[in-house]
mmCIF file of C-alpha atoms in Angstrom:
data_model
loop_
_atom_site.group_PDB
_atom_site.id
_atom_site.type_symbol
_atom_site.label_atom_id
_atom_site.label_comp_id
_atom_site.label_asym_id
_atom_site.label_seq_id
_atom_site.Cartn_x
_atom_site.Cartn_y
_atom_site.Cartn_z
ATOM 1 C CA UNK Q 11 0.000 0.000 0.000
ATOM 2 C CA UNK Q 12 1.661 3.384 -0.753
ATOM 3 C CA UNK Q 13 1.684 6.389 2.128
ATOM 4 C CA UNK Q 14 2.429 9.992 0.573
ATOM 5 C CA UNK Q 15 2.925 11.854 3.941
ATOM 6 C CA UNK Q 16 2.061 16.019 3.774
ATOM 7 C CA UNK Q 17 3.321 17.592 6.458
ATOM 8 C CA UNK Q 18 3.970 21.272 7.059
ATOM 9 C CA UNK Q 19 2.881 24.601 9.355
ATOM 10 C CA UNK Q 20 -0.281 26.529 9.750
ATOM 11 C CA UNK Q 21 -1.726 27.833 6.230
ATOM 12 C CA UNK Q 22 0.632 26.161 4.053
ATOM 13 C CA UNK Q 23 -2.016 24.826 1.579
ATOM 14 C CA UNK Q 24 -1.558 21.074 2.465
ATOM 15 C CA UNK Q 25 -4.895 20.262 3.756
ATOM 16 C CA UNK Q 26 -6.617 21.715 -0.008
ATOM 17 C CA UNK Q 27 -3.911 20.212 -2.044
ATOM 18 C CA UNK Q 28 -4.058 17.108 0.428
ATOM 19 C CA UNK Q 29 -8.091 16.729 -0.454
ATOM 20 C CA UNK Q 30 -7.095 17.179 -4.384
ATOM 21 C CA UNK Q 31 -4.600 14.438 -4.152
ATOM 22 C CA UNK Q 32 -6.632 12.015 -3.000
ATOM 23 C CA UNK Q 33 -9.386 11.933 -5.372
ATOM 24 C CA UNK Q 34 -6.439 12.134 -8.274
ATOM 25 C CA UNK Q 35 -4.560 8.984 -6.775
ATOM 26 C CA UNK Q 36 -7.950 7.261 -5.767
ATOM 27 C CA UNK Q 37 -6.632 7.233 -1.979
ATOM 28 C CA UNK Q 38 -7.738 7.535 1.812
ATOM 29 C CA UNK Q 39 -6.942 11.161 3.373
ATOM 30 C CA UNK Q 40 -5.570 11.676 6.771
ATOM 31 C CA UNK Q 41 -6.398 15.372 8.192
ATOM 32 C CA UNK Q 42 -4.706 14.533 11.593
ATOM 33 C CA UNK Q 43 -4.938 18.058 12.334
ATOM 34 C CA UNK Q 44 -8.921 17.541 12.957
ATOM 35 C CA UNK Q 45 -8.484 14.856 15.603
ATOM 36 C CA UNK Q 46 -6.977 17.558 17.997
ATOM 37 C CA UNK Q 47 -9.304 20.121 16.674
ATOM 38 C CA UNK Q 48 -11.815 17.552 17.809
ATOM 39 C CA UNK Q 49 -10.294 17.221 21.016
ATOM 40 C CA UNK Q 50 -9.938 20.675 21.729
ATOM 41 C CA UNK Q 51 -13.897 21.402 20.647
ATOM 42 C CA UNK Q 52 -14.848 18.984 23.153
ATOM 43 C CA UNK Q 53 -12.150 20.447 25.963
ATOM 44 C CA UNK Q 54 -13.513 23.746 25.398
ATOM 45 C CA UNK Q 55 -17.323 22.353 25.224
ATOM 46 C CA UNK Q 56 -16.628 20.432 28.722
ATOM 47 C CA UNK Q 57 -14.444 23.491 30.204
ATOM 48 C CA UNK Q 58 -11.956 21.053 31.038
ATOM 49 C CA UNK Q 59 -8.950 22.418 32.056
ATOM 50 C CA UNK Q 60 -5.944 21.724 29.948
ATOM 51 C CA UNK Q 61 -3.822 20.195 32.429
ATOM 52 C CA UNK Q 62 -6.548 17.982 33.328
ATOM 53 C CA UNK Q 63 -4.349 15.202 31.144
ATOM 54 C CA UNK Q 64 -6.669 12.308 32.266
ATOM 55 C CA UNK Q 65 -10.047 13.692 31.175
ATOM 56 C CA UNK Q 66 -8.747 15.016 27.767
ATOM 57 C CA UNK Q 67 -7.272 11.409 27.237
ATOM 58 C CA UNK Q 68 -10.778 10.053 27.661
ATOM 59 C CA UNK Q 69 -11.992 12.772 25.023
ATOM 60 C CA UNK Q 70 -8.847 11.416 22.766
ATOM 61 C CA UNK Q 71 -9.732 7.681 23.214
ATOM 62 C CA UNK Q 72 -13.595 7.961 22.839
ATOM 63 C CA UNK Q 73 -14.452 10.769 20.421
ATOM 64 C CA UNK Q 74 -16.138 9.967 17.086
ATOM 65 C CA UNK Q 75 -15.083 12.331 14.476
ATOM 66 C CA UNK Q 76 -16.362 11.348 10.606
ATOM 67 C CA UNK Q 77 -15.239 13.120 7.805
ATOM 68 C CA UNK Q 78 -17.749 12.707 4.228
ATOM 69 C CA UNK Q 79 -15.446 13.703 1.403
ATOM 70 C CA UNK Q 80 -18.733 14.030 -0.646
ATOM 71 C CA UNK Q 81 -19.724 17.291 0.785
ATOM 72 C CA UNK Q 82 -16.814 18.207 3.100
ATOM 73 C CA UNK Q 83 -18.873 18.049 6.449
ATOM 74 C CA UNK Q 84 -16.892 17.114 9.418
ATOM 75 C CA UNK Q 85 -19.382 15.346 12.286
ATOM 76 C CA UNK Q 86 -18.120 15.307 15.712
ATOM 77 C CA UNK Q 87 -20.209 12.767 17.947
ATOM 78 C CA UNK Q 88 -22.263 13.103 15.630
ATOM 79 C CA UNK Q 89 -22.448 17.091 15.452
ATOM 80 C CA UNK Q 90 -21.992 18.754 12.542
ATOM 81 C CA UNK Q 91 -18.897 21.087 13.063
ATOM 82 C CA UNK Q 92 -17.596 21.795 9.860
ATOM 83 C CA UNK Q 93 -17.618 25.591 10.483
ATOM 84 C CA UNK Q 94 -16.800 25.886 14.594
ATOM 85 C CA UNK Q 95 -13.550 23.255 13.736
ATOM 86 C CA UNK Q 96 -12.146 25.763 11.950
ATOM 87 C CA UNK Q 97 -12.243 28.710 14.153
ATOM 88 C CA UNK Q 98 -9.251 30.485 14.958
ATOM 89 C CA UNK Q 99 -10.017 29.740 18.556
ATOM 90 C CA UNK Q 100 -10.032 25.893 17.942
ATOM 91 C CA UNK Q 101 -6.838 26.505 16.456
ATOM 92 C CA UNK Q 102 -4.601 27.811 19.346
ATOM 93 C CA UNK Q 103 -6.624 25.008 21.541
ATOM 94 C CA UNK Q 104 -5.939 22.669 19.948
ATOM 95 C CA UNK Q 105 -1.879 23.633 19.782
ATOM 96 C CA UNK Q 106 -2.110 23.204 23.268
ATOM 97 C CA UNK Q 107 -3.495 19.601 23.123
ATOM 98 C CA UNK Q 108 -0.817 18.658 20.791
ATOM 99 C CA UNK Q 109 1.888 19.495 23.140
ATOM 100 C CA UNK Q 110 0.170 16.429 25.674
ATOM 101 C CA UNK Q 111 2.309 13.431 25.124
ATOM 102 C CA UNK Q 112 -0.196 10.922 26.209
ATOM 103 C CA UNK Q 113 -2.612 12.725 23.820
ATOM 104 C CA UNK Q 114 -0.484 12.578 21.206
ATOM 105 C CA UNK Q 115 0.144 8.837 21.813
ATOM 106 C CA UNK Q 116 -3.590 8.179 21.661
ATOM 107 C CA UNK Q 117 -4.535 9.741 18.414
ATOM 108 C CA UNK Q 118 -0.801 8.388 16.958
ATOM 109 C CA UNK Q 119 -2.272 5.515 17.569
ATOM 110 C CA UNK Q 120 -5.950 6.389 15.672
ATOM 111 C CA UNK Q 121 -3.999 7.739 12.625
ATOM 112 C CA UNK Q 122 -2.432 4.428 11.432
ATOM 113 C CA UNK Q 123 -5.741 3.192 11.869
ATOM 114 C CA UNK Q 124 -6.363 5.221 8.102
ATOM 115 C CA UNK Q 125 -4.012 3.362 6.675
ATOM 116 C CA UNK Q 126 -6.183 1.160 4.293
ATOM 117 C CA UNK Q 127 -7.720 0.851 0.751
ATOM 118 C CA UNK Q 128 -5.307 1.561 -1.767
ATOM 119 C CA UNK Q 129 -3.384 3.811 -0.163
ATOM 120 C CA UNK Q 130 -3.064 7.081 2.135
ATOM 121 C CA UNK Q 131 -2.538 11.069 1.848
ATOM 122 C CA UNK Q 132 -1.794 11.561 5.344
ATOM 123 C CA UNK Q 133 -1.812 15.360 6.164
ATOM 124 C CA UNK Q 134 -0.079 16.977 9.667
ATOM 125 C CA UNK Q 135 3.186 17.951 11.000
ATOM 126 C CA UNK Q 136 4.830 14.697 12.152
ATOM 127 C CA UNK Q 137 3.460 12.166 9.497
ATOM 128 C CA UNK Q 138 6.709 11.907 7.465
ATOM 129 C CA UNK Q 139 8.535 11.868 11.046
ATOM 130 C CA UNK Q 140 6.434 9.861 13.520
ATOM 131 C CA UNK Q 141 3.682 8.158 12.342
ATOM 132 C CA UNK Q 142 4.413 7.010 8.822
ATOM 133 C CA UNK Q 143 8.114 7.173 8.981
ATOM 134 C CA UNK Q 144 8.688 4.758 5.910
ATOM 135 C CA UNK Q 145 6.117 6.277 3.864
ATOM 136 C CA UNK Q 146 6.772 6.046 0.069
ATOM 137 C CA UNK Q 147 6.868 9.588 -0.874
ATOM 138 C CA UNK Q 148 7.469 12.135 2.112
ATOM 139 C CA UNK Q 149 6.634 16.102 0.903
ATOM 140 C CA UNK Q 150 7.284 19.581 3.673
ATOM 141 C CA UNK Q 151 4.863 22.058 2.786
ATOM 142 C CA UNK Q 152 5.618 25.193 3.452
ATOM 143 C CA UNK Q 153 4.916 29.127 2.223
ATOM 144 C CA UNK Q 154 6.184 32.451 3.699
ATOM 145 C CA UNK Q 155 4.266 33.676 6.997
ATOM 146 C CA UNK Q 156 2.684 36.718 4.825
ATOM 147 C CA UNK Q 157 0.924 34.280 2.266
ATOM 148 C CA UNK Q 158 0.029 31.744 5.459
ATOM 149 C CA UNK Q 159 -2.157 34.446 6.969
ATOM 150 C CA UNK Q 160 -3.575 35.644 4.131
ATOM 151 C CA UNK Q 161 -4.736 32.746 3.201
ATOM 152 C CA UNK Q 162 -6.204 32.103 6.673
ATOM 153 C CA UNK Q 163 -7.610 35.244 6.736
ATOM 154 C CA UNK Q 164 -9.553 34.654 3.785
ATOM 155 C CA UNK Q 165 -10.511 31.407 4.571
ATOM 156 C CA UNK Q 166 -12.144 33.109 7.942
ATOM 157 C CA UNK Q 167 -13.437 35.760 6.099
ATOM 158 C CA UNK Q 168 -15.424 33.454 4.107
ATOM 159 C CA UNK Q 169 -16.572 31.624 7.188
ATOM 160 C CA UNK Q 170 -18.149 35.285 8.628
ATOM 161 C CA UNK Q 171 -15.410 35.226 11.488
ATOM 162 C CA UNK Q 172 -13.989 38.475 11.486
ATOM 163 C CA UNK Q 173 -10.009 38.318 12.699
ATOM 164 C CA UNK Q 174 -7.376 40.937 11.852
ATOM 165 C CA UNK Q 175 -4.869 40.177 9.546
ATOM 166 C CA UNK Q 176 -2.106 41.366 11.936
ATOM 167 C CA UNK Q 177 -3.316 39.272 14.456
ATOM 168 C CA UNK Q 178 -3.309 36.213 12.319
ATOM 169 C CA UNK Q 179 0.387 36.607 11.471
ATOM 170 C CA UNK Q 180 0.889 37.083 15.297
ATOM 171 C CA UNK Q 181 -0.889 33.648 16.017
ATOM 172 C CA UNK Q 182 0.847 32.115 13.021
ATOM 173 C CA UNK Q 183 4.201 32.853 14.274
ATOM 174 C CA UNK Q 184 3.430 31.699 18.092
ATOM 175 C CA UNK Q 185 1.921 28.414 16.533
ATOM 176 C CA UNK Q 186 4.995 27.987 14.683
ATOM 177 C CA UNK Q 187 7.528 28.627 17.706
ATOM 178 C CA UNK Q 188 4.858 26.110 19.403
ATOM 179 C CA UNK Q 189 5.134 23.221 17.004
ATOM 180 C CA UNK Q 190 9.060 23.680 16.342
ATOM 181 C CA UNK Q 191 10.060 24.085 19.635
ATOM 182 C CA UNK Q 192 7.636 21.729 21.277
ATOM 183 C CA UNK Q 193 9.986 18.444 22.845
ATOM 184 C CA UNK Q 194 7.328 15.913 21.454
ATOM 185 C CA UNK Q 195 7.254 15.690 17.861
ATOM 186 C CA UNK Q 196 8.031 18.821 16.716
ATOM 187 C CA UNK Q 197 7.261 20.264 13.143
ATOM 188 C CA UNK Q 198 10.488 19.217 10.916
ATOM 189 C CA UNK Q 199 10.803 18.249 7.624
ATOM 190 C CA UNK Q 200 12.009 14.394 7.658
ATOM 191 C CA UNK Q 201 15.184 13.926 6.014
ATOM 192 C CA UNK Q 202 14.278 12.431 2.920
ATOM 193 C CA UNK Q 203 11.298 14.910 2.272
ATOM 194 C CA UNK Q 204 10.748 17.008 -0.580
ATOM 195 C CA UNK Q 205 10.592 20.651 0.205
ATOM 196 C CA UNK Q 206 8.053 23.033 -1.673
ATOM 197 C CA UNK Q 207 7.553 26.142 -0.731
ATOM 198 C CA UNK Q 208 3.608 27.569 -2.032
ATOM 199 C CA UNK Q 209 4.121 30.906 -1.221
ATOM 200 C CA UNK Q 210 3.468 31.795 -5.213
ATOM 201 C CA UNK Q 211 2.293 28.803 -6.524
ATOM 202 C CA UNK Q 212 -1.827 27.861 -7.172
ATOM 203 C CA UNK Q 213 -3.170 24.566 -5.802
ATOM 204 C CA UNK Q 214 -3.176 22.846 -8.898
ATOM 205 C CA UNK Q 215 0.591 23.651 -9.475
ATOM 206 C CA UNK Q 216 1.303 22.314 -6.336
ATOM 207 C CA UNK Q 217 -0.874 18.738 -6.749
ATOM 208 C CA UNK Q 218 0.679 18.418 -10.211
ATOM 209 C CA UNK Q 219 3.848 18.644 -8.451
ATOM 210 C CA UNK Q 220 3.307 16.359 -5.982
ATOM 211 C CA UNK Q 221 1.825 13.751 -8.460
ATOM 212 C CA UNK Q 222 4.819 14.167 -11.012
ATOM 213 C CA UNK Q 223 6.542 13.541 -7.850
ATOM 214 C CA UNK Q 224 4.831 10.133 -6.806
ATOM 215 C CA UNK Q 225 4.676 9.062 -10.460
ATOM 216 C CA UNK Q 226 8.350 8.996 -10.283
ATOM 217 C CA UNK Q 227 8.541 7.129 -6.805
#
């Protein structure tokens, strides 16, 4: 079965050029970065404190978080939250979770359970590194800070949540100090990946890339 492992920061285009790929290759898709987005709706939802490490464990371990490819919906527990999984404040929440190393261990754990059908696009920031380590085509997506929030921005804008463009680039660059610096899995590429920056390139460019790419693997 072949793994094509996406990783990369905040707003680098991955998760769109991720959803592309797999329809082109005929593949299951990985969006790892909704399992902790998942987590953190419910740790929010339940006012759990975050270093209340047992109870968010439970959330980890008993969530159930669908995904329907055929109209992009995104059901937690049932719930649609296709719109609040996306907010800005889901985002730094669910930074937090990810620095929780039994957390991580428990949804590590969920995301190899993807790995089926004829193969896997497996989107995040340690799937090249962690989880799929021997995957058959490893790509680092990345793009300058400036194009990462506006792209965010835009993508809010379009979801009616009103957030300041200067205080997207602020969050950007504290998520990325979080995931770089961060002692469990931090945001690297792996050593054999394929760096491609997006800053100036459209999504197709980018998934014809990748695909000349894994036609040559």
């Amino acid at each position: 079965m072949k793994i094509v492992t996406l990783d990369g920061p905040s707003g680098s285009g991955k998760g769109t050029v991720g959803r592309l790929l797999a329809q082109v290759l005929n593949f299951n898709y990985l969006d790892s970065g909704l399992l902790y987005r998942g987590v953190a709706i419910l740790v929010i939802e339940k006012d759990i404190a975050l270093s209340d490490v047992s109870n968010i464990e439970e959330i980890a371990r008993n969530m159930n978080l669908e995904f329907s490819s055929e109209n992009n919906k995104i059901f937690l527990d049932g719930i649609d939250v296709s719109n609040s999984i996306r907010t800005e404040e889901i985002s730094i929440v669910s930074s937090k979770v990810a620095q929780l190393k039994s957390v991580r261990a428990i949804l590590h754990e969920i995301q190899r359970g993807y790995l089926k059908g004829n193969g896997l696009i497996a989107d995040g920031r340690d799937m090249g590194t962690v989880i799929f380590p021997d995957a058959d085509l490893k790509i680092f997506i990345t793009a300058s800070p400036e194009a990462r929030a506006y792209r965010r921005h835009k993508e809010l804008l379009g979801r009616g949540e009103s957030v300041s463009l200067r205080d997207l680039e602020r969050s950007i660059a504290s998520r990325d100090r979080s995931d770089s610096e961060r002692k469990i899995s931090p945001l690297v590429p792996a050593v054999d990946a394929i760096i491609i920056d997006t800053s100036n390139m459209t999504v197709e460019e980018v998934k014809d890339k990748i695909v000349k790419h894994y036609r040559a693997t």
